[in-house]
Coordinates of C-alpha atoms in Angstrom, one line a residue:
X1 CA 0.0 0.0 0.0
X2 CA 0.9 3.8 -1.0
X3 CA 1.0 6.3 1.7
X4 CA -0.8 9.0 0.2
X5 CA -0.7 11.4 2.4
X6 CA 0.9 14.8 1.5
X7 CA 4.1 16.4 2.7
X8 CA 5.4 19.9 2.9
X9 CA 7.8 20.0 0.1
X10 CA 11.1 21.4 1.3
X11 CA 11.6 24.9 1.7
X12 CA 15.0 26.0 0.4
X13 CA 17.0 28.9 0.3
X14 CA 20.0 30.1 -1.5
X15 CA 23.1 31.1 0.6
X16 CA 25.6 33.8 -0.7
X17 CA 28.3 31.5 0.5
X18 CA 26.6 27.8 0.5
X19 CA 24.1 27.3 -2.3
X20 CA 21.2 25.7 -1.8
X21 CA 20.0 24.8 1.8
X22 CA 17.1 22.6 2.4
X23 CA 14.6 23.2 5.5
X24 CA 12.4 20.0 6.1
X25 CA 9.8 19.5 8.5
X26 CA 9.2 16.0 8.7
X27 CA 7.6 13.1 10.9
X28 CA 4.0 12.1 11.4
X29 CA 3.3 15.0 13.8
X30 CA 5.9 17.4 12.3
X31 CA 8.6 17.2 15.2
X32 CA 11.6 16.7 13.3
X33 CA 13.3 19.7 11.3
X34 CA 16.4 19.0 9.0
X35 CA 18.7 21.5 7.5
X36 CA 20.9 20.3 4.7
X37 CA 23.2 21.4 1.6
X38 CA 25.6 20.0 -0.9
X39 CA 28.3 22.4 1.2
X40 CA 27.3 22.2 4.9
X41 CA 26.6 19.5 7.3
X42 CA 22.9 18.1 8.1
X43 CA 21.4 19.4 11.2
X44 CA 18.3 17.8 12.8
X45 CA 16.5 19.1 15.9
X46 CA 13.2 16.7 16.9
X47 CA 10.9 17.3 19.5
X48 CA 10.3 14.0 22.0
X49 CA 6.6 12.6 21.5
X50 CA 5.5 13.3 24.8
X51 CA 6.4 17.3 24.5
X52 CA 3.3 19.7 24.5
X53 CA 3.0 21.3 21.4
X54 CA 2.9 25.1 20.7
X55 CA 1.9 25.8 17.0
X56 CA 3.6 29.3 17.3
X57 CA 7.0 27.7 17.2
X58 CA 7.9 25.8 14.1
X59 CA 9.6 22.9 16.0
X60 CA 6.7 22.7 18.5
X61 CA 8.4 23.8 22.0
X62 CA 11.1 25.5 23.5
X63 CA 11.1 23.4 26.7
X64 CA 14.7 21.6 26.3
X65 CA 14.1 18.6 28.5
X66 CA 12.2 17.3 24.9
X67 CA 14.4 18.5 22.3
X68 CA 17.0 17.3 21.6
X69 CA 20.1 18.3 18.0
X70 CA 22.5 16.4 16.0
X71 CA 25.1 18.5 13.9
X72 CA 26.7 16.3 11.3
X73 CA 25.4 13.1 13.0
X74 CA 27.1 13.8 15.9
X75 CA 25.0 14.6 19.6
X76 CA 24.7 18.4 20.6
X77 CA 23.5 20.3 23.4
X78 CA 20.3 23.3 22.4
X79 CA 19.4 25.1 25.4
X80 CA 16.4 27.7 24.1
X81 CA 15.0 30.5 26.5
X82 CA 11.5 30.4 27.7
X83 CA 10.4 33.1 25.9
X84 CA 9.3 35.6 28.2
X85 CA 8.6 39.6 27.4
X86 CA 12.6 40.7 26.7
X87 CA 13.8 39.7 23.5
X88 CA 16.9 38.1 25.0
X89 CA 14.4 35.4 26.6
X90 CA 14.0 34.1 23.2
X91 CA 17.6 32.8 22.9
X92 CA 18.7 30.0 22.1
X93 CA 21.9 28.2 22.6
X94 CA 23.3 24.9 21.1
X95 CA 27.2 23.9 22.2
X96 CA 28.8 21.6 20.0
X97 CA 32.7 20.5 19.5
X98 CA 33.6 23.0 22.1
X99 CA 32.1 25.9 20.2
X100 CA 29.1 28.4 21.5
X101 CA 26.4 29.7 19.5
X102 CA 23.6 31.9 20.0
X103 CA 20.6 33.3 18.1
X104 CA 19.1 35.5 19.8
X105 CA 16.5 38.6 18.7
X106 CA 18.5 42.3 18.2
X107 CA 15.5 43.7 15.9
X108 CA 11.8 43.1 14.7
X109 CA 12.3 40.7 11.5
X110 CA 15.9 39.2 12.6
X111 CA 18.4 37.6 15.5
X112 CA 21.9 37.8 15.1
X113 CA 24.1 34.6 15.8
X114 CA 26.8 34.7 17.6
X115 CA 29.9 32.0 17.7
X116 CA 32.0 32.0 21.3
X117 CA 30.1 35.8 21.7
X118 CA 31.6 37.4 17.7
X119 CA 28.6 38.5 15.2
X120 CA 28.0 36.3 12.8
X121 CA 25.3 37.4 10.4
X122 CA 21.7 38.1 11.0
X123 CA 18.9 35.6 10.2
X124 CA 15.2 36.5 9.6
X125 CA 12.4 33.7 9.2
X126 CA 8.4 34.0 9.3
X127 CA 7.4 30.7 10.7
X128 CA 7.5 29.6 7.1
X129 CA 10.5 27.7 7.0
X130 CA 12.0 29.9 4.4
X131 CA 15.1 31.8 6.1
X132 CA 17.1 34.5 5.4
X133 CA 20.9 35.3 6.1
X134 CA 22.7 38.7 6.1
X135 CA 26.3 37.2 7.0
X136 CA 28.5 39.9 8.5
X137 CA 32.0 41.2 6.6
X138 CA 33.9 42.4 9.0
X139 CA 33.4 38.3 10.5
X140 CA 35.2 37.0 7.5
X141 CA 33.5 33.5 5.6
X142 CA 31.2 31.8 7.8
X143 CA 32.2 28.4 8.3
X144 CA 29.5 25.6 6.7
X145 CA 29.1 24.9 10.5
X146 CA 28.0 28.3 11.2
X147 CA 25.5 28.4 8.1
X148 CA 23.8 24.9 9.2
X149 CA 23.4 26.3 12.8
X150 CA 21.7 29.1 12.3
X151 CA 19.9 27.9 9.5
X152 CA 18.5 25.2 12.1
X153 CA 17.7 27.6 14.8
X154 CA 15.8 30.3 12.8
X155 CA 13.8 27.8 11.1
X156 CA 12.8 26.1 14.5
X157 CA 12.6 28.9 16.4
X158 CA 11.8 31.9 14.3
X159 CA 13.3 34.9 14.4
X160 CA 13.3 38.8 15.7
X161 CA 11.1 39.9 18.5
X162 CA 9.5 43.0 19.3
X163 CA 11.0 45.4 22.2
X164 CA 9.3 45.1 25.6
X165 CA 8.1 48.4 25.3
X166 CA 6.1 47.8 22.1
X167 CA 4.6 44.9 23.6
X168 CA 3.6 47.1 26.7
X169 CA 2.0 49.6 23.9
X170 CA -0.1 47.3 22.4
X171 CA -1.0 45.1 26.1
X172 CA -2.1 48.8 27.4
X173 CA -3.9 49.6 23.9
X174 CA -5.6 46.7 24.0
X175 CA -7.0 47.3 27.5
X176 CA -8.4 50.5 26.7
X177 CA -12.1 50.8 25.3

């Protein structure tokens, strides 16, 4: 028998330095994102079974005990923020071959990664899958590592947050009659 059920094609991108990168969202209940390319390694982040789903975030949750990331087939450590009112609470970290990065919100549409605290590039994603890099000059090539990490992250996470005190603006302006 044929399984005929239908499945998001992949979204893809095209990296000034890369090519082509692939963003999957696969599994029976969507909890398993892939990133790949010809020219960086394959990163997979999947969300355990039992994890409470929120359909804001691509990969489903940002509570760590169910997540869990491979880089290059080899175990890594994502630790995302809750996601509270400050952008910074949307982080998220992922530590892998002795090597830090961070995505984390600086404006409305993107988050900059970081590697061991130096700028990167800027990422912007809509929840679509489809992601966006602005790599920084003055940081030299990005290493393919660098490009499948935050390539992962925005597309699992999103990217860009508003400032607390536009949130406050609207939470008062929507109190008002």
């Amino acid at each position: 028998m044929t399984d005929t059920t239908s499945r998001p094609l992949p979204a893809s991108t095209e990296d000034d330095h890369y090519g082509e990168i692939s963003v999957e969202l696969l599994g029976e209940n969507r909890e398993k994102l892939v990133v790949s390319g010809e020219r960086i390694p394959t990163v997979t982040i999947v969300r355990a079974p039992e994890a409470e789903v929120d359909d804001h975030i691509v990969i489903g949750t940002r509570d760590l005990r169910h997540l869990t990331i491979t880089v290059g087939g080899e175990d890594a450590t994502i630790k995302p923020g809750k996601g509270k009112l400050r952008r910074q609470t949307y982080r998220v970290d992922v530590h892998h071959g002795g090597l830090h990065y961070r995505l984390v919100p600086n404006s409305i549409p993107f988050s900059k990664l970081t590697r061991d605290g130096k700028h990167l590039g800027d990422f912007s994603s809509d929840g679509d899958r489809r992601v966006i890099a602005e790599w920084q000059e003055e940081a030299g090539t990005p290493e393919p590592l660098d490009a499948a990490i935050g390539y992962a992250l925005s597309a699992a996470f999103g990217t860009g947050g508003q400032p607390m005190w536009m949130m406050l603006v609207d939470a008062v302006s929507a109190a008002l009659p």
